[in-house]
Amino acid sequence: MSSQQAVAAVVVLAAGQGTRMRSATPKVLHELGGRSMLGHVLAAAQPLGAATTVVVVGSGREAVEAHLAAVAPGARAVLQAEQLGSGHAARVALDAVPELEGPVLVVNGDAPLLRTATLTALVDGHTAAASVFTVLTAEVDDPTGLGRIVRDDAGAPRAIVEERDATPGQRAVREVNAGVYVADAGTLRRVLAGLATDNAQGEQYLTDALAPLVEGGAPVAAVPAPDPDDVLGCNDRRELAVRRRTLNDRVLDELMRSGVTVVDPATTWVDVTVTVAPDALLEPGVQLRGTTSVATGAVVGPDTTLVDTTVGEGAAVVRSHVLGAVVGPRATVGPFSYVRPGTRLGADAKVGAFVETKNAQVGEGSKVPHLSYVGDATIGRGSNIGAATVFVNYDGVAKHHTTVGDAVRIGSDTMLVAPVTVGDGAYTAAGSVITEDVPPGAMGVARAAQRNVAGWVRRRRPGTAAADAAAAAGAAAEGTAGSRPAGDTPAGPAEPGADHER
Ligand code: UD1
Ligand code: CA
């Protein structure tokens, strides 16, 4: 980064209540694109290389401090006990670092679209003008609610006037204060100490720092943001939705430019923390969140959510909800499956329709095609889990593990009661409740033998369609007792009847 140590410190103002959000959550913790507003501001400022980062906290202090500890442990939270205004907040921050000298970036905590390039442009403008106080500005179509930049006839900035305190003429100005400033620490300290509260809100406005400096003849500057979208604040839920959309559009634009196909940008939501490789394809209705990554050639969607999930090359995840999983190269998931944390699908593995998995390793080429629950399991390579199999992992108190070896055939509707192991090359008979290990190569059968009660329909359901059909089928079958002599083993050639699908 060219501007290593571009500023000595970053001060983020995040103590305000954010009343307009109407939320129990502090405003700066509201999330968009996979980060809190505060997280976005800190991420934008991080490459400036400041040795000190101070975040002014107040409203919802505990929550904001806990969040900071998680996302920016190097930042220092400083308490503004009473919210007396943005100028007071900046002052509290500077008081906490009395030794600080040089340029300081001061930024509102509710500016989630800020980008590093914009901050760099501000710092560069500050340096070029040899300024002691530089404000970032933007020309906006609707300046309602924002501070206006008042310039003199020569175009030099004279003051920042809050809307509530502005004259009609000043309100017509469309150049607004972004709430982002670079100032010399010593100068800022001095001017903040003298701030008055003679304004509509009775607060100490940081914006009031500019005019006295101009009057005292100090060099100040106002730098327009390269992209006015960058500086938009976020004060209520409607603005949050609009900012989220803008952020998402940026993320998708970048992905598309890099070679990702996004079929329907309007219904595709990708966090800033996600990576998608060129030639991946995102179908409509996809959400990619957290640390998710999608490799080249993979297809995601339609209507799929991936959270903290890794999707390998050429894999496909269709109409499914996937959390904390690894989907191996060319593996497939869905439609309509729920893949939960700790699931690891090997290369060419398959989790088909209406399957739930959790903490489950499915080995290379193994398949769980339909209607199954696979929890706390290790499945080897090339095995097939028949339809409606349940890995019975929970005894009501504790979870237990099931191990299935390589090239195993689990019959449909098998209950694998953990802890249990099915050895390499073994089978289980459809409908079995497997409570004991099945050795390699064995057929595990655990179900009652079938008994046919001959003539039952004729005797017990006379006159029904079933009785008529049975009669039409002939008396021969009627006369035969059980279909299978007692004691026969149910492992005849047709028996596994299990793995539906190859
Ligand atoms: C502020 C600016 C306005 C600018 C706009 C840009 C002031 C007086 N006005 O208005 O010129 O156009 O941002 O979005 O600064 N805060 C504290 N402690 C306080 C008060 C505020 O930490 O006592 C923090 C807030 O958490 C927020 C920031 O300062 O992050 C700005 O406060 P906010 O109330 O959002 O100011 P705006 O009315 O949006
Ligand atoms: Ca604001």
Coordinates of C-alpha atoms in Angstrom, one line a residue, residues 83-477:
Q83 CA -23.6 11.7 24.1
L84 CA -23.0 15.4 24.0
G85 CA -22.3 15.4 20.2
S86 CA -19.8 14.3 17.6
G87 CA -17.3 17.1 18.6
H88 CA -17.4 16.0 22.2
A89 CA -16.9 12.4 21.0
A90 CA -13.8 13.3 19.1
R91 CA -12.5 15.2 22.1
V92 CA -13.0 12.3 24.4
A93 CA -11.1 10.1 21.9
L94 CA -8.1 12.5 21.7
D95 CA -8.1 12.9 25.5
A96 CA -7.5 9.1 25.7
V97 CA -4.3 9.4 23.6
P98 CA -2.7 12.5 24.9
E99 CA 0.7 11.7 23.4
L100 CA -0.7 11.5 19.9
E101 CA 0.6 13.9 17.2
G102 CA 0.2 14.3 13.4
P103 CA -2.7 13.6 11.1
V104 CA -5.7 11.9 12.6
L105 CA -8.6 10.4 10.6
V106 CA -11.9 11.0 12.3
V107 CA -14.8 9.0 10.8
N108 CA -18.5 8.5 11.7
G109 CA -19.2 4.8 12.5
D110 CA -22.3 4.8 10.3
A111 CA -20.6 5.1 6.9
P112 CA -20.5 1.4 5.7
L113 CA -19.8 2.2 2.1
L114 CA -16.5 3.9 2.7
R115 CA -13.6 2.5 0.7
T116 CA -9.9 2.7 1.3
A117 CA -9.3 4.6 -2.0
T118 CA -11.7 7.3 -0.8
L119 CA -9.8 7.7 2.5
T120 CA -6.5 7.7 0.6
A121 CA -7.9 10.5 -1.6
L122 CA -8.8 12.5 1.5
V123 CA -5.4 12.0 3.1
D124 CA -3.7 12.9 -0.1
G125 CA -5.8 16.1 -0.4
H126 CA -5.0 17.0 3.2
T127 CA -1.3 16.6 2.6
A128 CA -1.3 18.4 -0.8
A129 CA -3.1 21.4 0.8
A130 CA -0.8 21.4 3.8
S131 CA -4.1 21.6 5.7
V132 CA -4.7 21.3 9.4
F133 CA -8.3 20.2 9.0
T134 CA -9.7 18.6 5.8
V135 CA -13.3 17.4 5.4
L136 CA -14.5 14.8 2.9
T137 CA -17.5 16.0 0.9
A138 CA -19.9 14.7 -1.7
E139 CA -22.4 16.2 -4.2
V140 CA -25.7 14.4 -3.6
D141 CA -29.1 14.7 -5.2
D142 CA -30.9 14.8 -1.9
P143 CA -28.9 16.4 0.9
T144 CA -31.8 16.2 3.4
G145 CA -30.5 15.8 7.0
L146 CA -26.9 16.3 6.2
G147 CA -24.4 19.0 7.0
R148 CA -23.8 21.5 4.1
I149 CA -20.4 22.7 2.9
V150 CA -20.4 26.5 2.7
R151 CA -17.7 27.8 0.4
D152 CA -16.7 31.4 -0.3
D153 CA -16.7 33.1 -3.7
A154 CA -13.3 31.8 -4.5
G155 CA -14.5 28.2 -3.7
A156 CA -12.6 27.9 -0.4
P157 CA -14.4 26.1 2.4
R158 CA -15.7 28.4 5.1
A159 CA -18.0 26.4 7.3
I160 CA -20.0 23.2 7.7
V161 CA -23.6 24.0 8.6
E162 CA -26.0 21.4 10.0
E163 CA -29.3 21.3 8.2
R164 CA -31.3 22.4 11.3
D165 CA -29.1 25.4 11.7
A166 CA -28.9 26.3 8.0
T167 CA -30.4 29.3 6.2
P168 CA -32.6 28.5 3.2
G169 CA -29.8 29.5 0.9
Q170 CA -27.4 27.1 2.7
R171 CA -30.0 24.4 2.5
A172 CA -30.0 24.7 -1.3
V173 CA -26.3 23.5 -1.3
R174 CA -25.9 20.0 -2.5
E175 CA -22.3 19.5 -1.4
V176 CA -22.5 17.8 2.0
N177 CA -20.2 16.8 4.8
A178 CA -19.4 13.0 4.6
G179 CA -18.6 12.8 8.3
V180 CA -15.0 11.9 7.5
Y181 CA -12.2 14.3 8.4
V182 CA -8.4 14.4 8.6
A183 CA -7.0 16.8 11.1
D184 CA -3.7 17.6 12.8
A185 CA -4.1 16.1 16.3
G186 CA -2.8 19.2 18.1
T187 CA -5.0 21.6 16.1
L188 CA -8.1 19.5 16.6
R189 CA -7.5 19.2 20.3
R190 CA -7.3 22.9 20.6
V191 CA -10.3 23.7 18.5
L192 CA -12.5 21.0 20.1
A193 CA -11.8 22.4 23.5
G194 CA -13.4 25.7 22.4
L195 CA -16.6 24.3 20.9
A196 CA -19.9 25.9 21.8
T197 CA -23.3 24.3 22.0
D198 CA -25.3 27.2 20.6
N199 CA -27.0 25.1 17.9
A200 CA -30.5 23.5 17.3
Q201 CA -29.5 20.3 19.1
G202 CA -27.5 21.9 21.9
E203 CA -24.6 19.6 21.1
Q204 CA -20.9 20.0 20.5
Y205 CA -20.7 19.5 16.8
L206 CA -17.4 18.3 15.3
T207 CA -18.5 20.2 12.2
D208 CA -18.1 23.5 14.1
A209 CA -14.4 22.9 14.1
L210 CA -14.0 24.2 10.6
A211 CA -15.2 27.8 10.8
P212 CA -13.0 29.0 13.7
L213 CA -9.9 27.6 11.9
V214 CA -10.8 29.5 8.7
E215 CA -11.3 32.7 10.8
G216 CA -8.0 32.2 12.4
G217 CA -6.3 31.9 9.0
A218 CA -5.3 28.3 9.3
P219 CA -5.1 26.2 6.1
V220 CA -8.1 24.0 5.7
A221 CA -9.5 21.9 2.8
A222 CA -12.6 20.2 1.6
V223 CA -12.0 17.2 -0.7
P224 CA -14.8 15.8 -2.8
A225 CA -15.2 12.0 -2.7
P226 CA -14.4 10.3 -6.0
D227 CA -17.6 8.3 -5.7
P228 CA -20.4 10.0 -3.8
D229 CA -22.0 6.6 -2.8
D230 CA -19.0 6.0 -0.6
V231 CA -19.9 8.6 1.9
L232 CA -23.6 7.8 2.4
G233 CA -24.4 7.3 6.1
C234 CA -27.0 5.0 7.5
N235 CA -29.5 6.3 10.0
D236 CA -32.6 4.1 9.7
R237 CA -33.6 0.7 8.3
R238 CA -34.6 2.1 4.9
E239 CA -31.2 3.6 4.5
L240 CA -29.7 0.3 5.7
A241 CA -31.6 -1.6 3.0
V242 CA -30.4 0.9 0.3
R243 CA -26.8 0.7 1.5
R244 CA -26.9 -3.1 1.6
R245 CA -28.1 -3.1 -2.0
T246 CA -25.3 -0.7 -3.1
L247 CA -22.7 -2.7 -1.3
N248 CA -24.0 -6.0 -2.9
D249 CA -24.0 -4.4 -6.4
R250 CA -20.4 -3.5 -5.9
V251 CA -19.5 -7.0 -4.8
L252 CA -21.4 -8.6 -7.8
D253 CA -19.9 -6.1 -10.2
E254 CA -16.5 -7.1 -9.1
L255 CA -17.3 -10.8 -9.4
M256 CA -18.7 -10.4 -12.8
R257 CA -15.7 -8.4 -14.0
S258 CA -13.5 -11.2 -12.7
G259 CA -15.3 -13.9 -14.7
V260 CA -18.1 -15.2 -12.5
T261 CA -21.5 -15.7 -14.1
V262 CA -24.3 -14.1 -12.0
V263 CA -27.6 -15.0 -13.6
D264 CA -29.7 -12.6 -11.6
P265 CA -27.9 -9.9 -9.7
A266 CA -31.2 -8.7 -8.2
T267 CA -31.7 -11.9 -6.2
T268 CA -28.0 -12.8 -5.5
W269 CA -26.4 -11.7 -2.3
V270 CA -22.7 -12.1 -1.6
D271 CA -20.9 -10.9 1.5
V272 CA -17.7 -8.9 1.1
T273 CA -15.8 -11.7 2.8
V274 CA -16.7 -14.4 0.2
T275 CA -14.5 -15.5 -2.7
V276 CA -15.9 -16.9 -6.0
A277 CA -13.5 -18.1 -8.7
P278 CA -13.9 -17.2 -12.4
D279 CA -16.2 -19.5 -14.3
A280 CA -18.3 -20.3 -11.3
L281 CA -22.0 -19.9 -11.9
L282 CA -24.4 -18.4 -9.5
E283 CA -28.1 -19.1 -10.3
P284 CA -30.9 -16.9 -9.1
G285 CA -31.8 -16.7 -5.4
V286 CA -28.3 -17.4 -4.0
Q287 CA -26.9 -16.1 -0.8
L288 CA -23.2 -16.6 -0.1
R289 CA -22.1 -15.6 3.3
G290 CA -19.2 -15.4 5.7
T291 CA -16.1 -17.2 4.7
T292 CA -17.7 -19.1 1.9
S293 CA -15.6 -19.8 -1.2
V294 CA -16.7 -21.2 -4.5
A295 CA -14.2 -22.7 -6.9
T296 CA -14.1 -22.5 -10.7
G297 CA -16.7 -24.5 -12.6
A298 CA -19.0 -24.9 -9.6
V299 CA -22.7 -24.2 -9.9
V300 CA -24.6 -22.8 -7.0
G301 CA -28.4 -22.4 -6.9
P302 CA -31.0 -21.7 -7.7
D303 CA -32.3 -20.8 -4.3
T304 CA -29.4 -21.8 -2.2
T305 CA -27.7 -20.4 0.9
L306 CA -24.1 -21.1 1.7
V307 CA -22.6 -19.9 5.0
D308 CA -18.9 -20.5 5.8
T309 CA -18.8 -23.2 3.2
T310 CA -16.1 -24.3 0.7
V311 CA -17.4 -25.5 -2.7
G312 CA -14.8 -27.3 -4.8
E313 CA -14.2 -27.2 -8.5
G314 CA -17.0 -28.4 -10.7
A315 CA -19.3 -29.1 -7.7
A316 CA -23.0 -28.3 -7.7
V317 CA -25.3 -27.2 -4.9
V318 CA -28.9 -26.9 -5.9
R319 CA -31.8 -25.5 -3.8
S320 CA -30.1 -26.3 -0.5
H321 CA -29.1 -24.7 2.8
V322 CA -25.4 -25.3 3.7
L323 CA -23.6 -24.2 6.8
G324 CA -20.0 -24.7 7.7
A325 CA -19.4 -27.5 5.2
V326 CA -16.8 -28.6 2.6
V327 CA -18.2 -29.8 -0.7
G328 CA -15.4 -31.6 -2.6
P329 CA -14.6 -31.3 -6.2
R330 CA -17.4 -32.4 -8.5
A331 CA -19.5 -33.4 -5.5
T332 CA -23.3 -32.6 -5.7
V333 CA -25.8 -31.5 -3.1
G334 CA -29.6 -31.2 -3.5
P335 CA -32.1 -30.3 -4.5
F336 CA -33.7 -29.6 -1.1
S337 CA -31.0 -30.7 1.4
Y338 CA -29.8 -29.3 4.7
V339 CA -26.1 -29.6 5.1
R340 CA -24.9 -28.6 8.6
P341 CA -21.6 -27.8 10.2
G342 CA -18.8 -30.3 10.1
T343 CA -20.1 -31.9 6.9
R344 CA -17.2 -32.9 4.6
L345 CA -18.1 -34.3 1.2
G346 CA -15.2 -35.9 -0.7
A347 CA -14.6 -35.6 -4.4
D348 CA -17.5 -36.9 -6.5
A349 CA -19.6 -37.5 -3.4
K350 CA -23.4 -37.0 -3.5
V351 CA -25.9 -35.7 -1.0
G352 CA -29.2 -35.9 -2.9
A353 CA -32.7 -34.8 -2.2
F354 CA -34.2 -34.2 1.2
V355 CA -31.1 -35.2 3.1
E356 CA -29.8 -33.7 6.3
T357 CA -26.2 -34.1 7.3
K358 CA -24.2 -32.9 10.4
N359 CA -20.6 -33.5 11.4
A360 CA -20.5 -36.1 8.7
Q361 CA -17.7 -37.2 6.4
V362 CA -18.8 -38.6 3.2
G363 CA -15.9 -40.2 1.3
E364 CA -14.9 -39.9 -2.3
G365 CA -17.6 -41.1 -4.6
S366 CA -20.0 -42.1 -1.8
K367 CA -23.7 -41.3 -2.1
V368 CA -26.5 -40.4 0.1
P369 CA -29.1 -40.0 -2.6
H370 CA -32.5 -39.6 -0.8
L371 CA -34.4 -38.8 2.4
S372 CA -31.7 -39.6 4.9
Y373 CA -30.3 -38.2 8.1
V374 CA -26.5 -38.5 8.5
G375 CA -25.2 -37.2 11.8
D376 CA -21.9 -37.8 13.5
A377 CA -20.7 -40.2 10.8
T378 CA -17.7 -41.2 8.8
I379 CA -18.5 -42.9 5.5
G380 CA -15.6 -44.3 3.4
R381 CA -15.2 -44.3 -0.3
G382 CA -17.6 -45.6 -2.9
S383 CA -20.4 -46.5 -0.4
N384 CA -24.1 -46.1 -1.0
I385 CA -26.6 -45.2 1.7
G386 CA -30.1 -46.4 0.7
A387 CA -33.1 -44.1 0.8
A388 CA -34.5 -43.1 4.2
T389 CA -31.5 -44.3 6.2
V390 CA -31.1 -42.7 9.6
F391 CA -27.8 -42.4 11.4
V392 CA -29.3 -42.7 14.9
N393 CA -26.7 -40.6 16.7
Y394 CA -28.5 -39.4 19.8
D395 CA -29.6 -41.6 22.7
G396 CA -31.4 -38.8 24.5
V397 CA -28.3 -37.8 26.5
A398 CA -25.2 -38.0 24.3
K399 CA -24.3 -38.1 20.7
H400 CA -22.5 -41.2 19.3
H401 CA -20.5 -41.8 16.1
T402 CA -21.1 -44.3 13.3
T403 CA -18.4 -45.5 11.0
V404 CA -19.3 -46.9 7.5
G405 CA -16.4 -48.4 5.5
D406 CA -15.5 -48.4 1.8
A407 CA -17.8 -49.9 -0.9
V408 CA -20.6 -50.5 1.7
R409 CA -24.2 -50.9 0.6
I410 CA -26.6 -49.7 3.3
G411 CA -30.1 -50.9 2.5
S412 CA -33.0 -48.5 2.3
D413 CA -34.6 -47.6 5.6
T414 CA -31.7 -48.8 7.7
M415 CA -31.4 -47.4 11.3
L416 CA -27.7 -47.3 12.2
V417 CA -27.9 -47.0 16.0
A418 CA -24.6 -45.4 17.1
P419 CA -22.1 -46.2 18.2
V420 CA -21.8 -48.8 15.5
T421 CA -19.4 -49.7 12.6
V422 CA -20.2 -51.3 9.3
G423 CA -17.1 -52.8 7.8
D424 CA -15.7 -52.4 4.3
G425 CA -17.7 -54.1 1.6
A426 CA -20.5 -55.0 4.0
Y427 CA -24.3 -54.8 3.3
T428 CA -27.3 -54.1 5.5
A429 CA -30.7 -55.4 4.6
A430 CA -33.4 -52.9 3.9
G431 CA -35.4 -52.0 7.0
S432 CA -32.8 -53.2 9.4
V433 CA -32.2 -51.7 12.8
I434 CA -28.4 -52.1 13.1
T435 CA -27.3 -52.0 16.7
E436 CA -24.2 -54.2 16.4
D437 CA -21.2 -53.9 14.2
V438 CA -21.3 -55.5 10.8
P439 CA -18.0 -57.1 9.9
P440 CA -16.4 -56.5 6.5
G441 CA -18.1 -58.4 3.7
A442 CA -21.1 -59.5 5.9
M443 CA -24.8 -58.8 5.4
G444 CA -26.3 -57.2 8.5
V445 CA -30.0 -58.2 8.8
A446 CA -32.0 -57.0 11.8
R447 CA -35.7 -57.3 11.1
A448 CA -38.6 -59.7 11.6
A449 CA -39.1 -62.4 8.9
Q450 CA -42.1 -61.8 6.7
R451 CA -45.2 -64.0 7.1
N452 CA -48.1 -63.9 4.6
V453 CA -51.6 -64.8 5.9
A454 CA -53.2 -66.5 2.9
G455 CA -56.8 -65.7 2.1
W456 CA -57.0 -63.0 4.7
V457 CA -58.6 -60.4 2.3
R458 CA -61.2 -62.9 1.1
R459 CA -62.2 -63.7 4.7
R460 CA -61.8 -60.3 6.4
R461 CA -62.5 -57.8 3.6
P462 CA -65.2 -59.5 1.5
G463 CA -66.9 -57.4 -1.2
T464 CA -64.0 -54.9 -1.4
A465 CA -62.1 -54.0 -4.6
A466 CA -59.1 -55.7 -3.0
A467 CA -61.1 -58.9 -2.6
D468 CA -62.3 -58.7 -6.2
A469 CA -58.8 -58.1 -7.5
A470 CA -57.5 -61.0 -5.4
A471 CA -60.2 -63.3 -6.7
A472 CA -59.4 -62.3 -10.3
A473 CA -55.7 -63.0 -9.6
G474 CA -56.7 -66.7 -9.2
A475 CA -57.2 -69.2 -6.5
A476 CA -53.7 -70.6 -6.9
A477 CA -52.0 -67.9 -4.9

